[in-house]
Amino acid sequence: MASAPRVVARRRTQATNSIRSSSRKRSKSKSADEFEYDDTRCEECGSGDFGSELLLCDQCDRGFHLFCLRPILASVPSGSWYCPSCFANRKTIARFPLVQTKIVDFFRIQRTSQSSEKVCQDARKKRRRTSSLATSKKKRRLLPYSPSEDAARRLEQMASLATALTATGAEFSNELTYIHGMAPKLANCPAYEKGGMQVLSREDNEALNLCKSMMGKGECPPLMVVFDPVEGFTVEADKFIKDLTIITEYVGDVDYLERRENDDGDSIMTLLCAADSSKSLVICPDKRSNIARFINGINNHTPEGKKKQNLKCVRFDVDGEARVLLIANRDISKGERLYYDYNAYEHEYPTHHFRSAFALLCCLIFGASPLFHNSTSSSNLHLLSSMALWSPRMQRFLLNNNVSNFNLKKTSNNNSNIILKNWSRQGSLRCCSAIAIDAPSSLSDGLASGIRWGSAKLQGAREEMEDDAVIVASSSNNELDGFHFAAVFDGHAGFSSVKFLREELYKECVKALQGGILLSKKDLTEIEKALKEAFMNADAKLLNWLEMSGKDDESGATATTMFVGNDMLFISHVGDSCAVLSKSGKPEVLTNSHRPYGRHKVSLQEIKRVREAGGWIVDGRICGDISISRAFGDMRFKTKKNE
């Protein structure tokens, strides 16, 4: 990793342009199942390129390029995101009650006497000049803000801030906070700043302390937080503000930049840009913050942006501690929206205004949203799990007499002849490689008439064989009487996970399916629930077994399982092992690969899910390591053992 210091700014996550009506049109003749396999294209430009930059609306499920939205998004937003069309339908934000006692408690305002208020008023008086002659131009001093004189108006201003903080799940704080497990206060040393940091003068320090004192007594800056459908929460001046007035200090939790490189927070601010990047600090206002969090950044490298900018973001050495201040850089009229300039670093940002200048491209393996499909409909099903590297996807397909006969070539020699055939749908990147291997296979006389099966393995250049297949035929001794079971396991980083799963996954499925009773009842909801439970239990036991045995604790495996019988076929899978059904000689893919790349809708959902959990993707690999987004095992992604 480069040692050059990094600068973190902020971003906005909403779009402004309306969706072109022509791009919304879809063929009504398509079934829901066909939509699942369609490519996702941008509703603005109509292109399906740059799949990693496509963003799905959580309501209408349509795609948009990050760079096609206005304002441009720097990265995929954390949490739910709605396109401009759906944004208007969201529920209104609950306003904080305009009750003095509640506001006093929320901001922890100190109740002061009249004498102390008089001292504050006297402190605001201008100092008398010591000399009437000026031999040189003096440095302009910072001014404390002038609060609104009307107490009722100040109450409304604080209520607007409380509304925004409550809606974003943050609590009020007007100081930098140092939380255990993050950067300590001793780490905030301005001497580490590359090139040095300017020291706040004694007079300006007094003005800053006066602002802090006024805020503690309920005399807030004359600002109103408003909600804009495009920009979200923004801040407007509620009265005239003079040039060089201290608006507020940027506060929040202090942490090391290297710990937040993959943080997708929308308000991270640079605090200390050290020559040694390991000492660089950032402010994270997601949990504790003040009004500074809701003030917009602006691209001041454009004429329009430079005209809008009315604040400057400056870092000072204040009593041996780095601090970030937002200061008016010109007179600000009442009702004018506030914009500042990203720490004044010389970067040309590709947006009009957004809250993060750097796309901290993150994606991760945690979180799950399995899908259930049948031949005519599809619906989203959500599985919440603390170990959610994986979650099974299950598909159900009705079988008829024409497609219930599976014929695989059975040979008795040891020669392996591989024939690779690729196929894909027109207009889709979804494809499957069908490999026919002329190798020994297993044939059981106990299988039902019309069903034959075979299996083959190919190690290739790997040091050891990491894959395996399991087939359990239906028989009177079989726990699932009337149903056959088959599973394919694709291991990685060792064989231990596959070795465990080939013995235990079937047992967990039998237990969850109540010995086949649920399969016979054909209750799809209960079957789905049972298979999810079986997969979760198997993974939990696998993780425990890997940790206890100490063998290949980084190993993992995909799994694709099948239950077939009574004219029913149930498939559940985790990972990218492909299941294909031959219908009248035509292949049909039954599974959607869990991979963090591509522009298919499922891939985009995986990318979003992974990013929201705090990881990143490099060359199609999660955290630069693994190319699948769901799997059994992979302890390093599910525990804190290796952190």
Short mmCIF file of N, CA and C in Angstrom, two decimals, residues 381-535:
data_model
loop_
_atom_site.label_atom_id
_atom_site.label_comp_id
_atom_site.label_asym_id
_atom_site.label_seq_id
_atom_site.Cartn_x
_atom_site.Cartn_y
_atom_site.Cartn_z
N LEU A 381 -36.90 -13.27 -0.51
CA LEU A 381 -36.95 -13.82 0.83
C LEU A 381 -35.67 -13.43 1.53
N HIS A 382 -35.75 -12.96 2.74
CA HIS A 382 -34.58 -12.46 3.45
C HIS A 382 -34.22 -13.38 4.60
N LEU A 383 -32.95 -13.67 4.71
CA LEU A 383 -32.44 -14.51 5.79
C LEU A 383 -31.43 -13.70 6.58
N LEU A 384 -31.68 -13.53 7.86
CA LEU A 384 -30.77 -12.78 8.71
C LEU A 384 -29.90 -13.75 9.46
N SER A 385 -28.59 -13.59 9.30
CA SER A 385 -27.66 -14.51 9.94
C SER A 385 -26.39 -13.77 10.29
N SER A 386 -25.83 -14.07 11.45
CA SER A 386 -24.59 -13.42 11.86
C SER A 386 -23.41 -13.96 11.09
N MET A 387 -23.56 -15.10 10.45
CA MET A 387 -22.45 -15.69 9.71
C MET A 387 -22.75 -15.65 8.22
N ALA A 388 -23.37 -14.57 7.78
CA ALA A 388 -24.02 -14.60 6.48
C ALA A 388 -23.07 -14.47 5.30
N LEU A 389 -22.00 -15.23 5.29
CA LEU A 389 -21.21 -15.35 4.07
C LEU A 389 -22.02 -16.07 3.01
N TRP A 390 -22.93 -16.88 3.46
CA TRP A 390 -23.71 -17.69 2.55
C TRP A 390 -25.16 -17.66 2.98
N SER A 391 -26.00 -18.05 2.09
CA SER A 391 -27.39 -18.35 2.39
C SER A 391 -27.94 -19.09 1.20
N PRO A 392 -28.56 -20.24 1.39
CA PRO A 392 -28.93 -21.06 0.25
C PRO A 392 -30.00 -20.43 -0.62
N ARG A 393 -29.88 -20.62 -1.90
CA ARG A 393 -30.93 -20.26 -2.83
C ARG A 393 -31.60 -21.54 -3.26
N MET A 394 -32.89 -21.57 -3.28
CA MET A 394 -33.60 -22.79 -3.62
C MET A 394 -34.51 -22.55 -4.80
N GLN A 395 -34.50 -23.46 -5.76
CA GLN A 395 -35.39 -23.40 -6.90
C GLN A 395 -36.23 -24.66 -6.96
N ARG A 396 -37.46 -24.54 -7.37
CA ARG A 396 -38.36 -25.68 -7.50
C ARG A 396 -38.82 -25.75 -8.94
N PHE A 397 -38.74 -26.90 -9.54
CA PHE A 397 -39.18 -27.09 -10.92
C PHE A 397 -40.06 -28.33 -10.99
N LEU A 398 -41.25 -28.20 -11.54
CA LEU A 398 -42.13 -29.34 -11.73
C LEU A 398 -41.59 -30.19 -12.87
N LEU A 399 -41.56 -31.49 -12.64
CA LEU A 399 -41.08 -32.41 -13.66
C LEU A 399 -42.26 -33.10 -14.32
N ASN A 400 -42.13 -33.36 -15.60
CA ASN A 400 -43.15 -34.14 -16.28
C ASN A 400 -42.48 -35.35 -16.93
N ASN A 401 -43.27 -36.15 -17.58
CA ASN A 401 -42.74 -37.40 -18.13
C ASN A 401 -41.70 -37.16 -19.20
N ASN A 402 -41.74 -35.99 -19.82
CA ASN A 402 -40.82 -35.75 -20.93
C ASN A 402 -39.42 -35.38 -20.45
N VAL A 403 -39.30 -34.92 -19.21
CA VAL A 403 -37.99 -34.45 -18.76
C VAL A 403 -37.54 -35.16 -17.50
N SER A 404 -38.14 -36.26 -17.14
CA SER A 404 -37.78 -36.94 -15.90
C SER A 404 -36.75 -38.03 -16.12
N ASN A 405 -36.22 -38.14 -17.31
CA ASN A 405 -35.24 -39.18 -17.60
C ASN A 405 -33.88 -38.53 -17.81
N PHE A 406 -32.96 -38.75 -16.87
CA PHE A 406 -31.63 -38.17 -16.95
C PHE A 406 -30.67 -39.25 -17.44
N ASN A 407 -30.09 -39.08 -18.60
CA ASN A 407 -29.18 -40.07 -19.16
C ASN A 407 -27.77 -39.50 -19.17
N LEU A 408 -26.86 -40.14 -18.45
CA LEU A 408 -25.46 -39.76 -18.48
C LEU A 408 -24.67 -40.93 -19.04
N LYS A 409 -23.67 -40.62 -19.80
CA LYS A 409 -22.89 -41.66 -20.45
C LYS A 409 -22.10 -42.46 -19.43
N LYS A 410 -22.24 -43.77 -19.48
CA LYS A 410 -21.55 -44.67 -18.55
C LYS A 410 -20.45 -45.39 -19.32
N THR A 411 -19.24 -45.28 -18.82
CA THR A 411 -18.10 -45.93 -19.46
C THR A 411 -17.36 -46.75 -18.42
N SER A 412 -16.50 -47.59 -18.89
CA SER A 412 -15.77 -48.47 -17.97
C SER A 412 -14.27 -48.32 -18.11
N ASN A 413 -13.80 -47.41 -18.98
CA ASN A 413 -12.36 -47.25 -19.12
C ASN A 413 -11.89 -46.08 -18.28
N ASN A 414 -10.58 -45.93 -18.21
CA ASN A 414 -10.00 -44.89 -17.36
C ASN A 414 -9.52 -43.68 -18.15
N ASN A 415 -9.82 -43.64 -19.44
CA ASN A 415 -9.41 -42.50 -20.24
C ASN A 415 -10.37 -41.34 -20.03
N SER A 416 -9.84 -40.17 -19.95
CA SER A 416 -10.66 -38.98 -19.73
C SER A 416 -10.62 -38.11 -20.97
N ASN A 417 -11.72 -38.00 -21.65
CA ASN A 417 -11.84 -37.14 -22.82
C ASN A 417 -12.80 -36.02 -22.49
N ILE A 418 -12.32 -34.80 -22.54
CA ILE A 418 -13.11 -33.65 -22.13
C ILE A 418 -13.58 -32.88 -23.35
N ILE A 419 -14.86 -32.61 -23.41
CA ILE A 419 -15.44 -31.81 -24.47
C ILE A 419 -16.10 -30.60 -23.81
N LEU A 420 -15.65 -29.40 -24.16
CA LEU A 420 -16.17 -28.18 -23.54
C LEU A 420 -17.10 -27.48 -24.52
N LYS A 421 -18.33 -27.25 -24.09
CA LYS A 421 -19.31 -26.57 -24.93
C LYS A 421 -19.88 -25.39 -24.15
N ASN A 422 -19.87 -24.23 -24.76
CA ASN A 422 -20.40 -23.04 -24.12
C ASN A 422 -21.75 -22.67 -24.73
N TRP A 423 -22.63 -22.17 -23.92
CA TRP A 423 -23.90 -21.68 -24.43
C TRP A 423 -24.29 -20.47 -23.62
N SER A 424 -25.11 -19.64 -24.21
CA SER A 424 -25.60 -18.46 -23.50
C SER A 424 -26.90 -18.00 -24.13
N ARG A 425 -27.67 -17.28 -23.34
CA ARG A 425 -28.91 -16.71 -23.86
C ARG A 425 -28.59 -15.49 -24.70
N GLN A 426 -29.43 -15.22 -25.68
CA GLN A 426 -29.24 -14.02 -26.48
C GLN A 426 -29.48 -12.79 -25.61
N GLY A 427 -28.52 -11.89 -25.64
CA GLY A 427 -28.64 -10.68 -24.84
C GLY A 427 -28.33 -10.86 -23.38
N SER A 428 -27.72 -11.95 -23.01
CA SER A 428 -27.41 -12.21 -21.60
C SER A 428 -26.01 -12.74 -21.48
N LEU A 429 -25.35 -12.38 -20.38
CA LEU A 429 -24.01 -12.89 -20.12
C LEU A 429 -24.03 -14.15 -19.28
N ARG A 430 -25.20 -14.59 -18.88
CA ARG A 430 -25.27 -15.80 -18.07
C ARG A 430 -24.94 -16.99 -18.95
N CYS A 431 -24.01 -17.79 -18.57
CA CYS A 431 -23.61 -18.93 -19.38
C CYS A 431 -23.15 -20.05 -18.47
N CYS A 432 -23.08 -21.23 -19.04
CA CYS A 432 -22.65 -22.40 -18.29
C CYS A 432 -21.74 -23.21 -19.18
N SER A 433 -20.68 -23.72 -18.62
CA SER A 433 -19.78 -24.59 -19.37
C SER A 433 -20.15 -26.03 -19.07
N ALA A 434 -20.62 -26.74 -20.08
CA ALA A 434 -21.00 -28.14 -19.91
C ALA A 434 -19.81 -29.01 -20.28
N ILE A 435 -19.34 -29.81 -19.36
CA ILE A 435 -18.17 -30.66 -19.57
C ILE A 435 -18.61 -32.12 -19.57
N ALA A 436 -18.41 -32.79 -20.68
CA ALA A 436 -18.70 -34.22 -20.76
C ALA A 436 -17.40 -34.98 -20.59
N ILE A 437 -17.32 -35.80 -19.56
CA ILE A 437 -16.09 -36.52 -19.24
C ILE A 437 -16.31 -38.01 -19.45
N ASP A 438 -15.47 -38.60 -20.28
CA ASP A 438 -15.53 -40.04 -20.53
C ASP A 438 -14.70 -40.72 -19.45
N ALA A 439 -15.34 -41.04 -18.33
CA ALA A 439 -14.62 -41.58 -17.18
C ALA A 439 -15.54 -42.54 -16.45
N PRO A 440 -14.96 -43.37 -15.55
CA PRO A 440 -15.80 -44.31 -14.79
C PRO A 440 -16.87 -43.57 -14.00
N SER A 441 -18.06 -44.13 -13.92
CA SER A 441 -19.14 -43.53 -13.17
C SER A 441 -19.81 -44.60 -12.34
N SER A 442 -20.69 -44.18 -11.46
CA SER A 442 -21.38 -45.11 -10.58
C SER A 442 -22.80 -45.29 -11.05
N LEU A 443 -23.26 -46.52 -11.06
CA LEU A 443 -24.62 -46.81 -11.47
C LEU A 443 -25.25 -47.72 -10.43
N SER A 444 -26.35 -47.31 -9.88
CA SER A 444 -27.00 -48.08 -8.81
C SER A 444 -28.26 -48.73 -9.34
N ASP A 445 -28.41 -50.00 -9.08
CA ASP A 445 -29.63 -50.70 -9.49
C ASP A 445 -30.82 -50.27 -8.64
N GLY A 446 -30.52 -49.62 -7.51
CA GLY A 446 -31.61 -49.23 -6.63
C GLY A 446 -32.31 -47.96 -7.07
N LEU A 447 -31.76 -47.25 -8.05
CA LEU A 447 -32.39 -46.03 -8.50
C LEU A 447 -33.70 -46.32 -9.22
N ALA A 448 -34.59 -45.37 -9.18
CA ALA A 448 -35.88 -45.55 -9.83
C ALA A 448 -35.70 -45.66 -11.33
N SER A 449 -36.64 -46.30 -11.94
CA SER A 449 -36.58 -46.50 -13.39
C SER A 449 -36.58 -45.16 -14.10
N GLY A 450 -35.72 -45.03 -15.10
CA GLY A 450 -35.65 -43.80 -15.88
C GLY A 450 -34.62 -42.82 -15.38
N ILE A 451 -33.98 -43.07 -14.25
CA ILE A 451 -32.96 -42.17 -13.71
C ILE A 451 -31.64 -42.91 -13.61
N ARG A 452 -30.66 -42.43 -14.30
CA ARG A 452 -29.30 -42.96 -14.21
C ARG A 452 -28.39 -41.80 -13.84
N TRP A 453 -27.29 -42.12 -13.20
CA TRP A 453 -26.42 -41.05 -12.75
C TRP A 453 -24.97 -41.46 -12.87
N GLY A 454 -24.13 -40.49 -12.92
CA GLY A 454 -22.69 -40.72 -12.99
C GLY A 454 -21.94 -39.53 -12.42
N SER A 455 -20.71 -39.75 -12.06
CA SER A 455 -19.88 -38.67 -11.52
C SER A 455 -18.45 -38.88 -11.96
N ALA A 456 -17.71 -37.80 -12.05
CA ALA A 456 -16.30 -37.86 -12.44
C ALA A 456 -15.58 -36.68 -11.82
N LYS A 457 -14.28 -36.82 -11.60
CA LYS A 457 -13.48 -35.78 -10.98
C LYS A 457 -12.25 -35.52 -11.84
N LEU A 458 -11.79 -34.30 -11.81
CA LEU A 458 -10.59 -33.93 -12.56
C LEU A 458 -9.77 -32.99 -11.70
N GLN A 459 -8.61 -33.43 -11.24
CA GLN A 459 -7.78 -32.64 -10.34
C GLN A 459 -7.01 -31.56 -11.07
N GLY A 460 -6.58 -31.84 -12.27
CA GLY A 460 -5.81 -30.85 -13.01
C GLY A 460 -4.45 -30.62 -12.39
N ALA A 461 -4.01 -29.36 -12.38
CA ALA A 461 -2.66 -29.04 -11.89
C ALA A 461 -2.63 -28.72 -10.40
N ARG A 462 -3.73 -28.87 -9.71
CA ARG A 462 -3.75 -28.57 -8.28
C ARG A 462 -2.95 -29.58 -7.48
N GLU A 463 -2.46 -29.14 -6.32
CA GLU A 463 -1.66 -30.02 -5.48
C GLU A 463 -2.49 -31.16 -4.91
N GLU A 464 -3.74 -30.92 -4.62
CA GLU A 464 -4.62 -31.97 -4.11
C GLU A 464 -6.02 -31.76 -4.66
N MET A 465 -6.78 -32.83 -4.67
CA MET A 465 -8.16 -32.76 -5.12
C MET A 465 -9.01 -32.12 -4.03
N GLU A 466 -9.69 -31.02 -4.34
CA GLU A 466 -10.46 -30.29 -3.35
C GLU A 466 -11.96 -30.40 -3.57
N ASP A 467 -12.39 -31.18 -4.58
CA ASP A 467 -13.80 -31.29 -4.93
C ASP A 467 -14.30 -32.71 -4.67
N ASP A 468 -15.61 -32.83 -4.55
CA ASP A 468 -16.20 -34.15 -4.36
C ASP A 468 -17.68 -34.09 -4.69
N ALA A 469 -18.27 -35.27 -4.89
CA ALA A 469 -19.70 -35.39 -5.16
C ALA A 469 -20.28 -36.51 -4.32
N VAL A 470 -21.51 -36.37 -3.91
CA VAL A 470 -22.20 -37.37 -3.10
C VAL A 470 -23.55 -37.67 -3.74
N ILE A 471 -23.87 -38.95 -3.87
CA ILE A 471 -25.17 -39.37 -4.39
C ILE A 471 -25.75 -40.42 -3.46
N VAL A 472 -26.94 -40.17 -2.97
CA VAL A 472 -27.64 -41.11 -2.09
C VAL A 472 -28.93 -41.52 -2.79
N ALA A 473 -28.98 -42.77 -3.23
CA ALA A 473 -30.14 -43.24 -3.98
C ALA A 473 -31.29 -43.58 -3.05
N SER A 474 -32.49 -43.48 -3.58
CA SER A 474 -33.68 -43.84 -2.82
C SER A 474 -33.76 -45.34 -2.63
N SER A 475 -34.05 -45.75 -1.40
CA SER A 475 -34.20 -47.17 -1.10
C SER A 475 -34.99 -47.30 0.18
N SER A 476 -35.31 -48.52 0.53
CA SER A 476 -36.07 -48.75 1.77
C SER A 476 -35.26 -48.37 3.00
N ASN A 477 -33.93 -48.40 2.86
CA ASN A 477 -33.06 -48.04 3.97
C ASN A 477 -32.74 -46.55 4.01
N ASN A 478 -33.19 -45.84 3.00
CA ASN A 478 -32.90 -44.41 2.89
C ASN A 478 -33.82 -43.61 3.80
N GLU A 479 -33.23 -42.62 4.50
CA GLU A 479 -34.04 -41.79 5.40
C GLU A 479 -35.10 -41.00 4.64
N LEU A 480 -34.83 -40.66 3.38
CA LEU A 480 -35.77 -39.90 2.57
C LEU A 480 -36.39 -40.84 1.54
N ASP A 481 -37.24 -41.71 1.99
CA ASP A 481 -37.84 -42.72 1.12
C ASP A 481 -38.61 -42.05 -0.01
N GLY A 482 -38.28 -42.43 -1.23
CA GLY A 482 -38.96 -41.87 -2.39
C GLY A 482 -38.21 -40.73 -3.03
N PHE A 483 -37.15 -40.22 -2.40
CA PHE A 483 -36.38 -39.11 -2.96
C PHE A 483 -34.91 -39.51 -3.04
N HIS A 484 -34.28 -39.09 -4.12
CA HIS A 484 -32.84 -39.26 -4.29
C HIS A 484 -32.15 -37.95 -3.92
N PHE A 485 -30.94 -38.06 -3.42
CA PHE A 485 -30.15 -36.88 -3.03
C PHE A 485 -28.83 -36.89 -3.77
N ALA A 486 -28.44 -35.73 -4.26
CA ALA A 486 -27.13 -35.58 -4.90
C ALA A 486 -26.57 -34.22 -4.52
N ALA A 487 -25.25 -34.16 -4.38
CA ALA A 487 -24.59 -32.90 -4.02
C ALA A 487 -23.22 -32.85 -4.66
N VAL A 488 -22.84 -31.65 -5.07
CA VAL A 488 -21.51 -31.39 -5.61
C VAL A 488 -20.86 -30.33 -4.74
N PHE A 489 -19.61 -30.58 -4.32
CA PHE A 489 -18.87 -29.66 -3.47
C PHE A 489 -17.61 -29.21 -4.20
N ASP A 490 -17.44 -27.91 -4.30
CA ASP A 490 -16.26 -27.32 -4.93
C ASP A 490 -15.45 -26.64 -3.83
N GLY A 491 -14.35 -27.26 -3.42
CA GLY A 491 -13.56 -26.74 -2.32
C GLY A 491 -12.50 -25.75 -2.76
N HIS A 492 -12.00 -25.01 -1.81
CA HIS A 492 -10.89 -24.09 -2.06
C HIS A 492 -10.09 -23.93 -0.77
N ALA A 493 -8.80 -23.66 -0.92
CA ALA A 493 -7.88 -23.49 0.21
C ALA A 493 -7.80 -24.74 1.07
N GLY A 494 -7.97 -25.91 0.47
CA GLY A 494 -7.87 -27.16 1.21
C GLY A 494 -9.11 -28.02 1.05
N PHE A 495 -8.98 -29.28 1.47
CA PHE A 495 -10.05 -30.26 1.29
C PHE A 495 -10.90 -30.46 2.55
N SER A 496 -10.49 -29.85 3.65
CA SER A 496 -11.14 -30.12 4.94
C SER A 496 -12.63 -29.81 4.92
N SER A 497 -13.01 -28.67 4.36
CA SER A 497 -14.42 -28.29 4.37
C SER A 497 -15.26 -29.26 3.55
N VAL A 498 -14.76 -29.67 2.39
CA VAL A 498 -15.48 -30.63 1.56
C VAL A 498 -15.60 -31.96 2.28
N LYS A 499 -14.52 -32.38 2.91
CA LYS A 499 -14.53 -33.66 3.63
C LYS A 499 -15.61 -33.67 4.72
N PHE A 500 -15.76 -32.55 5.39
CA PHE A 500 -16.77 -32.46 6.44
C PHE A 500 -18.18 -32.42 5.85
N LEU A 501 -18.38 -31.62 4.81
CA LEU A 501 -19.71 -31.42 4.26
C LEU A 501 -20.27 -32.67 3.59
N ARG A 502 -19.42 -33.44 2.95
CA ARG A 502 -19.92 -34.62 2.25
C ARG A 502 -20.50 -35.65 3.23
N GLU A 503 -20.13 -35.55 4.51
CA GLU A 503 -20.66 -36.45 5.52
C GLU A 503 -21.82 -35.82 6.30
N GLU A 504 -21.75 -34.51 6.52
CA GLU A 504 -22.67 -33.88 7.47
C GLU A 504 -23.83 -33.13 6.82
N LEU A 505 -23.65 -32.59 5.63
CA LEU A 505 -24.72 -31.78 5.04
C LEU A 505 -25.98 -32.61 4.78
N TYR A 506 -25.80 -33.81 4.28
CA TYR A 506 -26.95 -34.68 4.02
C TYR A 506 -27.69 -34.99 5.32
N LYS A 507 -26.94 -35.25 6.38
CA LYS A 507 -27.57 -35.55 7.67
C LYS A 507 -28.38 -34.36 8.18
N GLU A 508 -27.83 -33.16 8.01
CA GLU A 508 -28.55 -31.98 8.46
C GLU A 508 -29.82 -31.76 7.63
N CYS A 509 -29.74 -32.04 6.34
CA CYS A 509 -30.92 -31.89 5.48
C CYS A 509 -32.01 -32.89 5.87
N VAL A 510 -31.60 -34.13 6.11
CA VAL A 510 -32.58 -35.16 6.51
C VAL A 510 -33.25 -34.77 7.82
N LYS A 511 -32.45 -34.27 8.76
CA LYS A 511 -32.99 -33.87 10.05
C LYS A 511 -33.97 -32.71 9.90
N ALA A 512 -33.59 -31.71 9.11
CA ALA A 512 -34.44 -30.53 8.94
C ALA A 512 -35.71 -30.85 8.16
N LEU A 513 -35.62 -31.78 7.22
CA LEU A 513 -36.78 -32.16 6.41
C LEU A 513 -37.65 -33.21 7.08
N GLN A 514 -37.35 -33.51 8.32
CA GLN A 514 -38.13 -34.47 9.11
C GLN A 514 -38.22 -35.82 8.42
N GLY A 515 -37.07 -36.27 7.95
CA GLY A 515 -37.02 -37.59 7.32
C GLY A 515 -37.80 -37.70 6.04
N GLY A 516 -38.00 -36.60 5.33
CA GLY A 516 -38.71 -36.64 4.06
C GLY A 516 -40.18 -36.31 4.15
N ILE A 517 -40.70 -36.11 5.36
CA ILE A 517 -42.12 -35.80 5.52
C ILE A 517 -42.47 -34.48 4.83
N LEU A 518 -41.60 -33.47 4.99
CA LEU A 518 -41.87 -32.18 4.37
C LEU A 518 -41.83 -32.26 2.85
N LEU A 519 -40.91 -33.06 2.31
CA LEU A 519 -40.85 -33.22 0.86
C LEU A 519 -42.12 -33.85 0.32
N SER A 520 -42.63 -34.83 1.02
CA SER A 520 -43.85 -35.51 0.56
C SER A 520 -45.06 -34.59 0.62
N LYS A 521 -45.09 -33.69 1.61
CA LYS A 521 -46.21 -32.77 1.74
C LYS A 521 -46.18 -31.67 0.68
N LYS A 522 -45.01 -31.44 0.08
CA LYS A 522 -44.84 -30.42 -0.96
C LYS A 522 -45.19 -29.02 -0.46
N ASP A 523 -44.93 -28.78 0.83
CA ASP A 523 -45.12 -27.45 1.40
C ASP A 523 -43.85 -26.64 1.13
N LEU A 524 -43.90 -25.80 0.11
CA LEU A 524 -42.69 -25.10 -0.35
C LEU A 524 -42.11 -24.19 0.72
N THR A 525 -42.97 -23.52 1.46
CA THR A 525 -42.48 -22.61 2.50
C THR A 525 -41.71 -23.37 3.58
N GLU A 526 -42.27 -24.48 4.02
CA GLU A 526 -41.61 -25.27 5.06
C GLU A 526 -40.34 -25.94 4.54
N ILE A 527 -40.36 -26.37 3.28
CA ILE A 527 -39.17 -26.99 2.69
C ILE A 527 -38.04 -25.98 2.60
N GLU A 528 -38.38 -24.79 2.15
CA GLU A 528 -37.37 -23.73 2.04
C GLU A 528 -36.78 -23.40 3.41
N LYS A 529 -37.64 -23.26 4.40
CA LYS A 529 -37.19 -22.96 5.75
C LYS A 529 -36.30 -24.07 6.29
N ALA A 530 -36.66 -25.31 6.00
CA ALA A 530 -35.88 -26.45 6.49
C ALA A 530 -34.50 -26.50 5.84
N LEU A 531 -34.43 -26.25 4.54
CA LEU A 531 -33.13 -26.29 3.86
C LEU A 531 -32.23 -25.15 4.32
N LYS A 532 -32.79 -23.99 4.56
CA LYS A 532 -32.00 -22.89 5.10
C LYS A 532 -31.43 -23.27 6.47
N GLU A 533 -32.28 -23.86 7.28
CA GLU A 533 -31.84 -24.27 8.62
C GLU A 533 -30.74 -25.32 8.52
N ALA A 534 -30.88 -26.25 7.58
CA ALA A 534 -29.87 -27.29 7.42
C ALA A 534 -28.54 -26.70 6.99
N PHE A 535 -28.56 -25.77 6.05
CA PHE A 535 -27.33 -25.14 5.58
C PHE A 535 -26.67 -24.34 6.69
#
